[in-house]
Short mmCIF file of C-alpha atoms and ligand atoms in Angstrom, two decimals:
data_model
loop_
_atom_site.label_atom_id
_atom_site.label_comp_id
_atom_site.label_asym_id
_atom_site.label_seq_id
_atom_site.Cartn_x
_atom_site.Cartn_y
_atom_site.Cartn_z
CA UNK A 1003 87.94 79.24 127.46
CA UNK A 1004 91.42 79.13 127.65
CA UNK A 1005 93.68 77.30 124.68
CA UNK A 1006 96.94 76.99 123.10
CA UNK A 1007 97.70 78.23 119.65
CA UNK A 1008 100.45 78.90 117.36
CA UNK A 1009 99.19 82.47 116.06
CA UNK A 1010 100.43 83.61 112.96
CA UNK A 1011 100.69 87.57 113.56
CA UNK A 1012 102.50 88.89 110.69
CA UNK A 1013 103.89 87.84 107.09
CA UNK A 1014 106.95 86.54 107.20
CA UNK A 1015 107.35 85.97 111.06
CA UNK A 1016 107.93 82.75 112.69
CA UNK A 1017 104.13 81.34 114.81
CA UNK A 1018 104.16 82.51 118.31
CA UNK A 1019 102.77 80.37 120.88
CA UNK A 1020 100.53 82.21 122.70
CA UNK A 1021 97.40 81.61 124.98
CA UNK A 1022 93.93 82.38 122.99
CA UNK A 1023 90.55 82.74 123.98
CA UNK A 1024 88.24 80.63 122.78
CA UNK A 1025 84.01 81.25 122.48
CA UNK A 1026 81.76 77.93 122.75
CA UNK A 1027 80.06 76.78 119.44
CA UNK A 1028 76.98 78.98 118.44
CA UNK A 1029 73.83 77.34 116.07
CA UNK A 1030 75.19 74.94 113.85
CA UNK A 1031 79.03 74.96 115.43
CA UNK A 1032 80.85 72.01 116.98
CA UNK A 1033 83.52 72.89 119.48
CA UNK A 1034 86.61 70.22 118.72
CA UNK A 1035 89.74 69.46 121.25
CA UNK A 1036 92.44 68.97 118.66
CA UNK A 1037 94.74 66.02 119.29
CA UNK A 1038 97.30 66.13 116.47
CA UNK A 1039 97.66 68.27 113.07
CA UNK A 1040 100.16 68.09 110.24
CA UNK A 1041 102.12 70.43 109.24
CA UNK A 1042 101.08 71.16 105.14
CA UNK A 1043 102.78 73.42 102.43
CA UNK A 1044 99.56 76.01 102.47
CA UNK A 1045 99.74 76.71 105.85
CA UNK A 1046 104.12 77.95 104.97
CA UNK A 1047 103.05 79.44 101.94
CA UNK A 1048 100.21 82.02 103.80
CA UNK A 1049 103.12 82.55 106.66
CA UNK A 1050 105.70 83.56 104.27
CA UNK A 1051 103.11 86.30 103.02
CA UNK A 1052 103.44 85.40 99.58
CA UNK A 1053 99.59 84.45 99.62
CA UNK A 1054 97.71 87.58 98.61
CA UNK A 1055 94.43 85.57 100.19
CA UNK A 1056 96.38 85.57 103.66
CA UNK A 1057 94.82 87.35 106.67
CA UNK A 1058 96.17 88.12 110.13
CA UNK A 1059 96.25 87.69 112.92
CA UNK A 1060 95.41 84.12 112.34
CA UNK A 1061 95.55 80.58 113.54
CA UNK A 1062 96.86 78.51 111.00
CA UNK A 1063 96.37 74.35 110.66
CA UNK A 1064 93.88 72.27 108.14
CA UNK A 1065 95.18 68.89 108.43
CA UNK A 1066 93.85 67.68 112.26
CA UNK A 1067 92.05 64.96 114.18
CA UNK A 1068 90.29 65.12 117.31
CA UNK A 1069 87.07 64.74 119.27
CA UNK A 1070 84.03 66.69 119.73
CA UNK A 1071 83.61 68.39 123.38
CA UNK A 1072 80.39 70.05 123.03
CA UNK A 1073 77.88 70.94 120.02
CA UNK A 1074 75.86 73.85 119.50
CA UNK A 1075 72.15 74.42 118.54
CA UNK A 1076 70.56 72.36 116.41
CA UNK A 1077 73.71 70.12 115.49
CA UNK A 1078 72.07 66.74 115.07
CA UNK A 1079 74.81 64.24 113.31
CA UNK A 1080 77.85 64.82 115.78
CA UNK A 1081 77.38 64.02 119.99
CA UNK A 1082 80.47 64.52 122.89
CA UNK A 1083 82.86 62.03 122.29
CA UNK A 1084 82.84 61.60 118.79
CA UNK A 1085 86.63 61.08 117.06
CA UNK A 1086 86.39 63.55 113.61
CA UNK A 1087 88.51 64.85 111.33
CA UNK A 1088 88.22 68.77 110.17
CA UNK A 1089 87.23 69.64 106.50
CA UNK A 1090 89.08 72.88 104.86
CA UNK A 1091 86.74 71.47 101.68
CA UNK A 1092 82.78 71.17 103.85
CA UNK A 1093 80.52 68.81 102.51
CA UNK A 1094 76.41 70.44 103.44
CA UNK A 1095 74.82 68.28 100.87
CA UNK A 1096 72.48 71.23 99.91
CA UNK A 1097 74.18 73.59 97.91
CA UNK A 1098 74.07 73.31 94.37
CA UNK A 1099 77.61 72.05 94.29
CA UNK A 1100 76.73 68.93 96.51
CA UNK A 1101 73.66 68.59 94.58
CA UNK A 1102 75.03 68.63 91.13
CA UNK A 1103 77.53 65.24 92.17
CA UNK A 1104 79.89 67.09 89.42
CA UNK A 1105 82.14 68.36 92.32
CA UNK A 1106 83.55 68.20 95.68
CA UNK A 1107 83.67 72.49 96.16
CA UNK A 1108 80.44 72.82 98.62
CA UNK A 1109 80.00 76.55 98.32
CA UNK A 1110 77.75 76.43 101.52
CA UNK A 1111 80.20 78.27 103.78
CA UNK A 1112 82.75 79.47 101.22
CA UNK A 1113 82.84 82.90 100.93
CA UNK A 1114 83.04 83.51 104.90
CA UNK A 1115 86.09 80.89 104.84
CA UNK A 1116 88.22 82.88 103.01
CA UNK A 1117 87.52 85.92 105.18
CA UNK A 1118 88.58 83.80 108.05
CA UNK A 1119 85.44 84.05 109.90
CA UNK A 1120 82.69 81.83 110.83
CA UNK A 1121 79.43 82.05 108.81
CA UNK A 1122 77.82 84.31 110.95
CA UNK A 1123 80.72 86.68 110.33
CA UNK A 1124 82.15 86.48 113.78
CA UNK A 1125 85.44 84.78 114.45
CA UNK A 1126 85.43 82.78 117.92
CA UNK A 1127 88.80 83.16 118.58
CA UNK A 1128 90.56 86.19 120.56
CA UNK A 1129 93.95 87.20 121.99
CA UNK A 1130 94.25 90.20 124.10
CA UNK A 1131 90.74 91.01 123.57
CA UNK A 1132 91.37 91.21 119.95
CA UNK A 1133 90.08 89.35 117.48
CA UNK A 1134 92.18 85.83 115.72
CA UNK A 1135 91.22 85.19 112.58
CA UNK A 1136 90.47 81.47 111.22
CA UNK A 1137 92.11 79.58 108.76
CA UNK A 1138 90.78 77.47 106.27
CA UNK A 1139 87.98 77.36 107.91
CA UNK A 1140 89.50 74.53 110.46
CA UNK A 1141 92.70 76.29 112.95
CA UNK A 1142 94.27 73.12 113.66
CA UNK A 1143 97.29 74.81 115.81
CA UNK A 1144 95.10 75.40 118.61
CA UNK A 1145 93.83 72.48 121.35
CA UNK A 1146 90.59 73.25 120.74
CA UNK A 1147 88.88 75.15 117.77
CA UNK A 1148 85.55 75.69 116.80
CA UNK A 1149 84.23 74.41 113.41
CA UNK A 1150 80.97 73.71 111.51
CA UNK A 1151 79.48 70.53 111.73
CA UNK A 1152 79.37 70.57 108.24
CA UNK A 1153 82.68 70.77 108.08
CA UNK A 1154 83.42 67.75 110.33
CA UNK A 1155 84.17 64.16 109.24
CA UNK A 1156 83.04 61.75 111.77
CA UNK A 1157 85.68 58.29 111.80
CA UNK A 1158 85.70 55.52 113.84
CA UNK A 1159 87.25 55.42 117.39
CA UNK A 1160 89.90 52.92 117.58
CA UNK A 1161 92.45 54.98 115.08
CA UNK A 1162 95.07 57.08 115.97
CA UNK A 1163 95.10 60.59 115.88
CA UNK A 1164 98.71 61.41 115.03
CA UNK A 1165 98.52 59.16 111.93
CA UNK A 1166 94.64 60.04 110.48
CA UNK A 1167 95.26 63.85 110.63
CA UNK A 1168 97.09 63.53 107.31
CA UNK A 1169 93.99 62.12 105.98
CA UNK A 1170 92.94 65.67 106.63
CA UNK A 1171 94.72 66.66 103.42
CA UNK A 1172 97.48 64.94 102.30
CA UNK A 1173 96.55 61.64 101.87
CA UNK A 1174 93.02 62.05 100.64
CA UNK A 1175 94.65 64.58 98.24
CA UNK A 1176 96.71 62.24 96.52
CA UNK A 1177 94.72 58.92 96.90
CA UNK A 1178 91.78 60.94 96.12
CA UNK A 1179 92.93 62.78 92.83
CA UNK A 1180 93.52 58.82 91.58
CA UNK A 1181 90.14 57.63 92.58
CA UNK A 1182 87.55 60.81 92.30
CA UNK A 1183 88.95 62.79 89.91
CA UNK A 1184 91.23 60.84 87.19
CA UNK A 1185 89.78 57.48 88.00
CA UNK A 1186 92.53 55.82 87.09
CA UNK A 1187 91.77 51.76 86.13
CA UNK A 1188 93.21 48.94 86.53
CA UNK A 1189 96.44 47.93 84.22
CA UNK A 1190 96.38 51.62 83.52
CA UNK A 1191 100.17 53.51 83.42
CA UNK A 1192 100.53 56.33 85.37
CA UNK A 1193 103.03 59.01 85.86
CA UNK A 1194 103.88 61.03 88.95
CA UNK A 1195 105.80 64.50 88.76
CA UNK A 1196 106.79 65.09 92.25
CA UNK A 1197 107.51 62.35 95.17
CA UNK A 1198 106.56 64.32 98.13
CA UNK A 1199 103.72 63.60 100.43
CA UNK A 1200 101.29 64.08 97.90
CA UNK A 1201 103.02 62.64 95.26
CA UNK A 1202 103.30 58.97 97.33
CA UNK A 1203 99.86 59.31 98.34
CA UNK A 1204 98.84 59.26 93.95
CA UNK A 1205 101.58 56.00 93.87
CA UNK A 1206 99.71 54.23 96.50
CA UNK A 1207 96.14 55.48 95.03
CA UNK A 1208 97.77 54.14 91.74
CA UNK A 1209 98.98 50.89 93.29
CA UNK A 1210 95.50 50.26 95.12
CA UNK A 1211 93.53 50.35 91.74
CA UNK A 1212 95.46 47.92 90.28
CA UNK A 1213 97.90 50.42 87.90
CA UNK A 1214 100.63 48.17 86.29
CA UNK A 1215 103.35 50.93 85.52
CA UNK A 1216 104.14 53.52 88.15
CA UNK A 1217 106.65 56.35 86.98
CA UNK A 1218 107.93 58.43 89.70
CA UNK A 1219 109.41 62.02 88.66
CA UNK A 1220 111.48 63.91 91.23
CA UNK A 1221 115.01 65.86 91.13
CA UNK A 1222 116.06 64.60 95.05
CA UNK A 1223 116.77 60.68 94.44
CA UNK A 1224 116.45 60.93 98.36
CA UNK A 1225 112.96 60.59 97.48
CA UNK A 1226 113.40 57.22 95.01
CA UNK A 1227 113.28 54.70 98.11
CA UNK A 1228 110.42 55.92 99.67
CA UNK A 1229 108.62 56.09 96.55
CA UNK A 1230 109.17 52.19 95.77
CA UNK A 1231 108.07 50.97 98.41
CA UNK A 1232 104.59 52.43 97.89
CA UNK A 1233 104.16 51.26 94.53
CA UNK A 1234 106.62 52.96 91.86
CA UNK A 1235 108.32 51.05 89.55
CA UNK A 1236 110.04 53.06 87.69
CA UNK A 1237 112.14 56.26 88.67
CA UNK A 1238 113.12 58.91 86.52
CA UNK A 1239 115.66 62.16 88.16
CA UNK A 1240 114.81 65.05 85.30
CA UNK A 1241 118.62 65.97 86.34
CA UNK A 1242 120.75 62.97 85.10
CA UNK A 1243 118.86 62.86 81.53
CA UNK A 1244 121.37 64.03 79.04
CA UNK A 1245 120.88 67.04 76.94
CA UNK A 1246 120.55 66.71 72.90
CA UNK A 1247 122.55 69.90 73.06
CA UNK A 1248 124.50 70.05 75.53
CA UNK A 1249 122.11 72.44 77.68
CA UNK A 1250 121.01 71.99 81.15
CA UNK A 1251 117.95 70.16 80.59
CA UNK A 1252 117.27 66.64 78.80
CA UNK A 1253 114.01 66.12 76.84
CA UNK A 1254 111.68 64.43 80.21
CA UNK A 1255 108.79 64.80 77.82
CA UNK A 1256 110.43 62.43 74.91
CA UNK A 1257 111.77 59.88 77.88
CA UNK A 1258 108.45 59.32 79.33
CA UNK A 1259 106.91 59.31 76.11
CA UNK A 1260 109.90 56.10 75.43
CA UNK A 1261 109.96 54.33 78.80
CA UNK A 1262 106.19 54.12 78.81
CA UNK A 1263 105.85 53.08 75.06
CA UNK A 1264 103.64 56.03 74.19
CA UNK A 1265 102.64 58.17 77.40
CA UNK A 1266 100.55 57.83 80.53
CA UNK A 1267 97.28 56.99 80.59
CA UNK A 1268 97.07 59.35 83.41
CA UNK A 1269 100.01 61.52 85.20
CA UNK A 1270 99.47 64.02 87.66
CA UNK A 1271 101.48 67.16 88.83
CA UNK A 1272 102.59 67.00 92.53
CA UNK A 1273 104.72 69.83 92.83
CA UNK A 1274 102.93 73.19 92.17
CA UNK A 1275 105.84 74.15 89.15
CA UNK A 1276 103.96 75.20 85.88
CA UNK A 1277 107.06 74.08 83.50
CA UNK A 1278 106.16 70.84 85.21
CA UNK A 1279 102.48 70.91 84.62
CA UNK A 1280 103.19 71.40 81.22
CA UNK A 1281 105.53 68.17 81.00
CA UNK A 1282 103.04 66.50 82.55
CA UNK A 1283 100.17 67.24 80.11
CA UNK A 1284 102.44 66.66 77.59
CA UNK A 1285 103.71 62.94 78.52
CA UNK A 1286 100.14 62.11 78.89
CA UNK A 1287 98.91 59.41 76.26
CA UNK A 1288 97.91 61.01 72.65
CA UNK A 1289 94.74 60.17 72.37
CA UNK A 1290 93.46 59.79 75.65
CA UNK A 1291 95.48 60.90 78.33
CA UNK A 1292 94.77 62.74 81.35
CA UNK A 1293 96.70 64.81 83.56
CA UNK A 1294 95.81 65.56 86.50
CA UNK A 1295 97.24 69.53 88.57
CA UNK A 1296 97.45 68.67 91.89
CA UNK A 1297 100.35 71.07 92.62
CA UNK A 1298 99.05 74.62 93.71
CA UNK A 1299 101.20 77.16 91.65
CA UNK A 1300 102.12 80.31 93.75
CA UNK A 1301 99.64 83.51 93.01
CA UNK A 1302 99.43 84.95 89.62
CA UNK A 1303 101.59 81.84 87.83
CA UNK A 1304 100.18 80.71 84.33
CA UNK A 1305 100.35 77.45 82.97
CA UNK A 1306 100.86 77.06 78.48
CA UNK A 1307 101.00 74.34 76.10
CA UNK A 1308 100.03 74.35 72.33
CA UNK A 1309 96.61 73.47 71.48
CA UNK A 1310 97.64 70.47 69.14
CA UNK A 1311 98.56 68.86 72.24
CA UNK A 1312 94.42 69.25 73.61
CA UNK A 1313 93.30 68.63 70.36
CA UNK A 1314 95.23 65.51 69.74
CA UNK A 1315 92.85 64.40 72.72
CA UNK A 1316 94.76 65.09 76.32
CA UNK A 1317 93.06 66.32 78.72
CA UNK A 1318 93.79 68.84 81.34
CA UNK A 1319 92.01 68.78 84.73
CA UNK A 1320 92.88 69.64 88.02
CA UNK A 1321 91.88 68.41 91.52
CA UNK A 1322 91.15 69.74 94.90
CA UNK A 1323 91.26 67.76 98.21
CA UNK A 1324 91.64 64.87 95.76
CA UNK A 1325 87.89 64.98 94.57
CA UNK A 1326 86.74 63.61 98.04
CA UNK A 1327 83.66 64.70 99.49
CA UNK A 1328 84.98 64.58 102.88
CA UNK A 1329 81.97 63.59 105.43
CA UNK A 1330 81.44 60.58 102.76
CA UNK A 1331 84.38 59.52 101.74
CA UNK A 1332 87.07 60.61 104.44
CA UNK A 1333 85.69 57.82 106.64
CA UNK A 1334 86.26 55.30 103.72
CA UNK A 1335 89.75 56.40 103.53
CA UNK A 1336 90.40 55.46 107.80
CA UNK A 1337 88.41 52.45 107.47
CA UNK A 1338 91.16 51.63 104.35
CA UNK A 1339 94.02 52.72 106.46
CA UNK A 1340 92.75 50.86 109.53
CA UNK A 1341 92.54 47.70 107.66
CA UNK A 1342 96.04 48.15 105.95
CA UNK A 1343 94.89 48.72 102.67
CA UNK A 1344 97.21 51.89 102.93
CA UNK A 1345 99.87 53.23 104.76
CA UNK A 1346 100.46 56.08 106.38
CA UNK A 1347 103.02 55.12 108.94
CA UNK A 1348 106.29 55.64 107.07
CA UNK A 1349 105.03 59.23 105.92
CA UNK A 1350 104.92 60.96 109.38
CA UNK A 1351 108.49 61.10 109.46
CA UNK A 1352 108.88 63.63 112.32
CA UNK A 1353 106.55 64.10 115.22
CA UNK A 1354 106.64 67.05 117.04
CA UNK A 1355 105.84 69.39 120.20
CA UNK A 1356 103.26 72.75 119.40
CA UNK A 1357 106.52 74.62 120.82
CA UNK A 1358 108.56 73.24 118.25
CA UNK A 1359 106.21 73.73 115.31
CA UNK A 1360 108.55 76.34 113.55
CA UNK A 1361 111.42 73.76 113.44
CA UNK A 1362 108.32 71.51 111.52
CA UNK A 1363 108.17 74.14 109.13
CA UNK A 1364 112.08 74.67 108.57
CA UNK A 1365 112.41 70.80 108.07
CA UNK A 1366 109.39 71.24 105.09
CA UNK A 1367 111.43 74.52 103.67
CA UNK A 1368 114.20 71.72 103.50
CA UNK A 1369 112.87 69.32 102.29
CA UNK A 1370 114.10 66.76 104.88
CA UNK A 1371 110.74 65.69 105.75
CA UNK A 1372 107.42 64.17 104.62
CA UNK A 1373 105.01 64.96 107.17
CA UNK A 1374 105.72 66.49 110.48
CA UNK A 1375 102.68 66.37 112.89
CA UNK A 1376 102.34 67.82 116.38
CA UNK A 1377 100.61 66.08 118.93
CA UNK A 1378 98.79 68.70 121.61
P1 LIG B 1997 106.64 68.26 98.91
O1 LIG B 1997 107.51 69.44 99.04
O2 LIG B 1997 106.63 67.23 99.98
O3 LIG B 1997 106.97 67.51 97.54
C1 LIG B 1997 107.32 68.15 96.37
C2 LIG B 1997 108.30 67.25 95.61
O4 LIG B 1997 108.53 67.81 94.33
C3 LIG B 1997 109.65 67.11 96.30
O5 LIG B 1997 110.00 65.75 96.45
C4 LIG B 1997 110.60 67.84 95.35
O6 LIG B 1997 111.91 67.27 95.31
C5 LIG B 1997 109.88 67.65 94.01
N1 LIG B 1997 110.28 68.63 92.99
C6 LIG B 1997 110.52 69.96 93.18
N2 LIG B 1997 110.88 70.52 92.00
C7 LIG B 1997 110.88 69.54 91.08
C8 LIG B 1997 111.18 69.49 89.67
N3 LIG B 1997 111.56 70.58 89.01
N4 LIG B 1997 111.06 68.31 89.03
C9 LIG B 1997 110.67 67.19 89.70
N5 LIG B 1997 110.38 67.18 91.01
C10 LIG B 1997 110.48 68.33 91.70
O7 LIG B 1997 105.15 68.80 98.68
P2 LIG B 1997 103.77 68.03 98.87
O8 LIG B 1997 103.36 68.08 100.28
O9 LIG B 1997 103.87 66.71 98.21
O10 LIG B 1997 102.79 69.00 98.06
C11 LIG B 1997 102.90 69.12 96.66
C12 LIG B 1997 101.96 70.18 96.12
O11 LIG B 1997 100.61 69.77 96.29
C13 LIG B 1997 102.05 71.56 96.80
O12 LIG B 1997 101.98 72.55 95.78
C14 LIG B 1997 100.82 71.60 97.66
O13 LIG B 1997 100.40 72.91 97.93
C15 LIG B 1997 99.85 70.86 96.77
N6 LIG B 1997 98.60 70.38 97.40
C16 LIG B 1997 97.46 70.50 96.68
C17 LIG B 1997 96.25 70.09 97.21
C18 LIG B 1997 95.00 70.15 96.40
O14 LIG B 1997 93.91 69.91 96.95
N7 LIG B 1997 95.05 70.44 95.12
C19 LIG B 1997 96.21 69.57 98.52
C20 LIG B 1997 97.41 69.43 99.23
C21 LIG B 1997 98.60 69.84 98.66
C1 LIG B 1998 95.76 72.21 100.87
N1 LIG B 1998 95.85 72.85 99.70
C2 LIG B 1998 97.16 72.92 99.37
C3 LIG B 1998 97.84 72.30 100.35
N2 LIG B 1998 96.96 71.87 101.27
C4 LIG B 1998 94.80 73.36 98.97
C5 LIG B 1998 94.77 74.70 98.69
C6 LIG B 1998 93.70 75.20 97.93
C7 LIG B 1998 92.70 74.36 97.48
C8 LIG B 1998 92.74 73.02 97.81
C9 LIG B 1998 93.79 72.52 98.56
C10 LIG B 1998 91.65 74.87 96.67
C11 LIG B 1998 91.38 74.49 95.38
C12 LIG B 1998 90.29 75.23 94.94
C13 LIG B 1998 89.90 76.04 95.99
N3 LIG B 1998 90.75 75.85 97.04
C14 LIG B 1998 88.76 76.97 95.95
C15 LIG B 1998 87.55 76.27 96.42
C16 LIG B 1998 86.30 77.05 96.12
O1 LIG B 1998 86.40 78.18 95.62
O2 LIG B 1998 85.23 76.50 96.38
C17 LIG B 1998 90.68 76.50 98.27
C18 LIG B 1998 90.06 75.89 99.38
C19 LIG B 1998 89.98 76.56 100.61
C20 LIG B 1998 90.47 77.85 100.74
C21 LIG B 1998 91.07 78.46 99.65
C22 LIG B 1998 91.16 77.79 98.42
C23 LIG B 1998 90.35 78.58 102.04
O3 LIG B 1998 89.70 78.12 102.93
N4 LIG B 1998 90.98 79.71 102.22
C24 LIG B 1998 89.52 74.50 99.28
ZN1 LIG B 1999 97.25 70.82 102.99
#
């Protein structure tokens, strides 16, 4: 059949909106007719060609919501008509990944992901009569793509697509990383480097659970608003601490370690900036703090501390897609936003047309905008 895509054909080159043709589902494969998809840092980084993972041709997009047109062979959980939400992390509740409940990384489908191919090897997408590689394993910047069910989330009807598509990644990312991985409790102080999407997705994770002290780290006070009104209570710009001597930087690491009276009990890295994953491990609580690496650092990056800092008992983890396993718990996560126990609303700051998705991405490169989303 006949869809619309943004391809991504080379490094470096802006997505071209092109007509693609698409094959029906085979065994196992549910054929989706995407409504809406964010626009995500991952999907920028891979276009600038600074990803050594990144293929092309290639339809880029993880972060959708739409509804199931027609299933393939032996697909039993997902009918016509059904409203889901694509899963760049699957969830086959088989592997030994699943099985171990230690992890969200299903490793079912994983190695012909990142070749950008469906598990039989074959991609399902063409242009020209040349193959389009996949993305992720989802291809959200296409009006129809082809996915696993296993890789499908199935929500409930009555919510809106252009809003639940950032529960696609984003906001199960940050929520998520507060509830699955850290599992932050109540009264607990917690510290957030980085007040982007992902970033006010841990403050309202944080808030939900019942944290009492909320420190938001981030050098655009732009950003300081925003971030109060989903839970922070305290805001600290890196750039208007004062030097001991006179340098450039001020000590974040003693500040935090003063406003908070000792540390965070938990504090998470939103940005992807290893100097800042450090700080963030290091304003963690001695004695039992965690910090959490949310941020993904660009290729080859390495992150240091001194051991005394581990050994005086903080701990170091990291988190992907928040820790959710997402045909369990990203339902949860739209019943919670359904019934207002979240809010996504204010994030989706720009909405967009699939023509205008490279603007989307220049408004991200500018950090002018939370989320940007483009409705098909
Ligand atoms: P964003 O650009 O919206 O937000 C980043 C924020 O960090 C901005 O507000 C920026 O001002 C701030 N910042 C930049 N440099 C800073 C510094 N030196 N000190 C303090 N603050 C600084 O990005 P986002 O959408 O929130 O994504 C954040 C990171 O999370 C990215 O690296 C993204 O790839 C990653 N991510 C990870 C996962 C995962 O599963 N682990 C999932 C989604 C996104
Ligand atoms: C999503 N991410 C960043 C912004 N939006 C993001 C990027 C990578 C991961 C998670 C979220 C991630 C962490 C660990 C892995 N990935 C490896 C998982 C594994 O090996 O099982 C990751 C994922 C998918 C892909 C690449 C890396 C891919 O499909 N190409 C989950
Ligand atoms: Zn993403």
């Amino acid at each position: 059949m006949d869809v619309r895509a943004a391809i991504a054909f080379e490094a470096g080159q802006p997505l071209r909106i092109e007509t693609v043709q698409l094959d029906g589902p085979r065994a196992g494969e549910v054929l989706v007719e995407i409504k809406a998809t964010g626009l995500c840092h991952t999907d920028k980084y891979t276009l600038s060609g600074a990803d050594p993972e990144g293929l092309f041709p290639a339809i880029l997009g993880h972060e959708g919501a739409g509804i199931v047109v027609e299933v393939g062979a032996g697909v039993t959980g997902l009918v016509p008509g059904d409203h889901v939400i694509p899963l760049y992390t699957p969830e086959c509740r088989q592997c030994r990944s699943c099985l171990s409940r230690k992890t969200n990384l299903c490793t079912a489908i994983r190695p012909t992901q990142g070749r950008g191919v469906m598990p039989d090897g074959s991609s399902r997408f063409s242009f020209q009569g040349r193959p389009v590689l996949h993305y992720m394993g989802c291809s959200t910047f296409a009006n129809y793509t082809v996915l696993p069910e296993i890789a499908l989330a199935k929500v409930r009807e009555d919510a809106p697509f252009d809003k639940i598509c950032y529960i696609g990644c984003g906001v199960t990312t940050g929520i998520g990383a507060v509830l699955f991985t850290a599992r932050v409790e109540p009264g607990s102080t917690v510290i957030v480097f980085g007040l982007g999407g992902i970033g006010l997705n841990v403050i309202q994770g944080a808030r939900m659970v019942g944290a009492t002290r909320i420190v938001g780290v981030d050098i655009n006070p732009g950003r300081e608003a925003m971030a109060r009104q989903f839970g922070m209570t305290d805001f600290v710009n890196p750039k208007d601490l004062k030097s001991k001597d006179g340098g450039p930087d001020g000590d974040v690491v003693g500040h935090l370690i003063e406003l908070t009276g000792g540390g965070g009990d938990y504090t998470f890295e939103c940005v992807g900036n290893p100097t800042l994953m450090r700080q963030a491990l290091e304003c963690a609580h001695r004695g039992w703090g965690v910090s959490t690496i949310i941020g993904v650092a660009a290729a080859g990056q390495e992150i240091a501390t001194r051991p005394f800092q581990l050994v005086t008992g903080r701990r170091w983890i990291g988190s992907a897609f928040g820790g959710a396993r997402g045909r369990t718990d990203v339902p949860k996560i739209v019943d919670w936003y359904m019934d207002g126990r979240i809010s996504i609303d204010p994030l989706i700051t720009h909405h967009l047309k699939l023509d205008e998705i490279n603007e989307g991405f220049e408004l991200m490169e500018r950090g002018e905008s939370i989320r940007s989303v483009v409705m098909f």
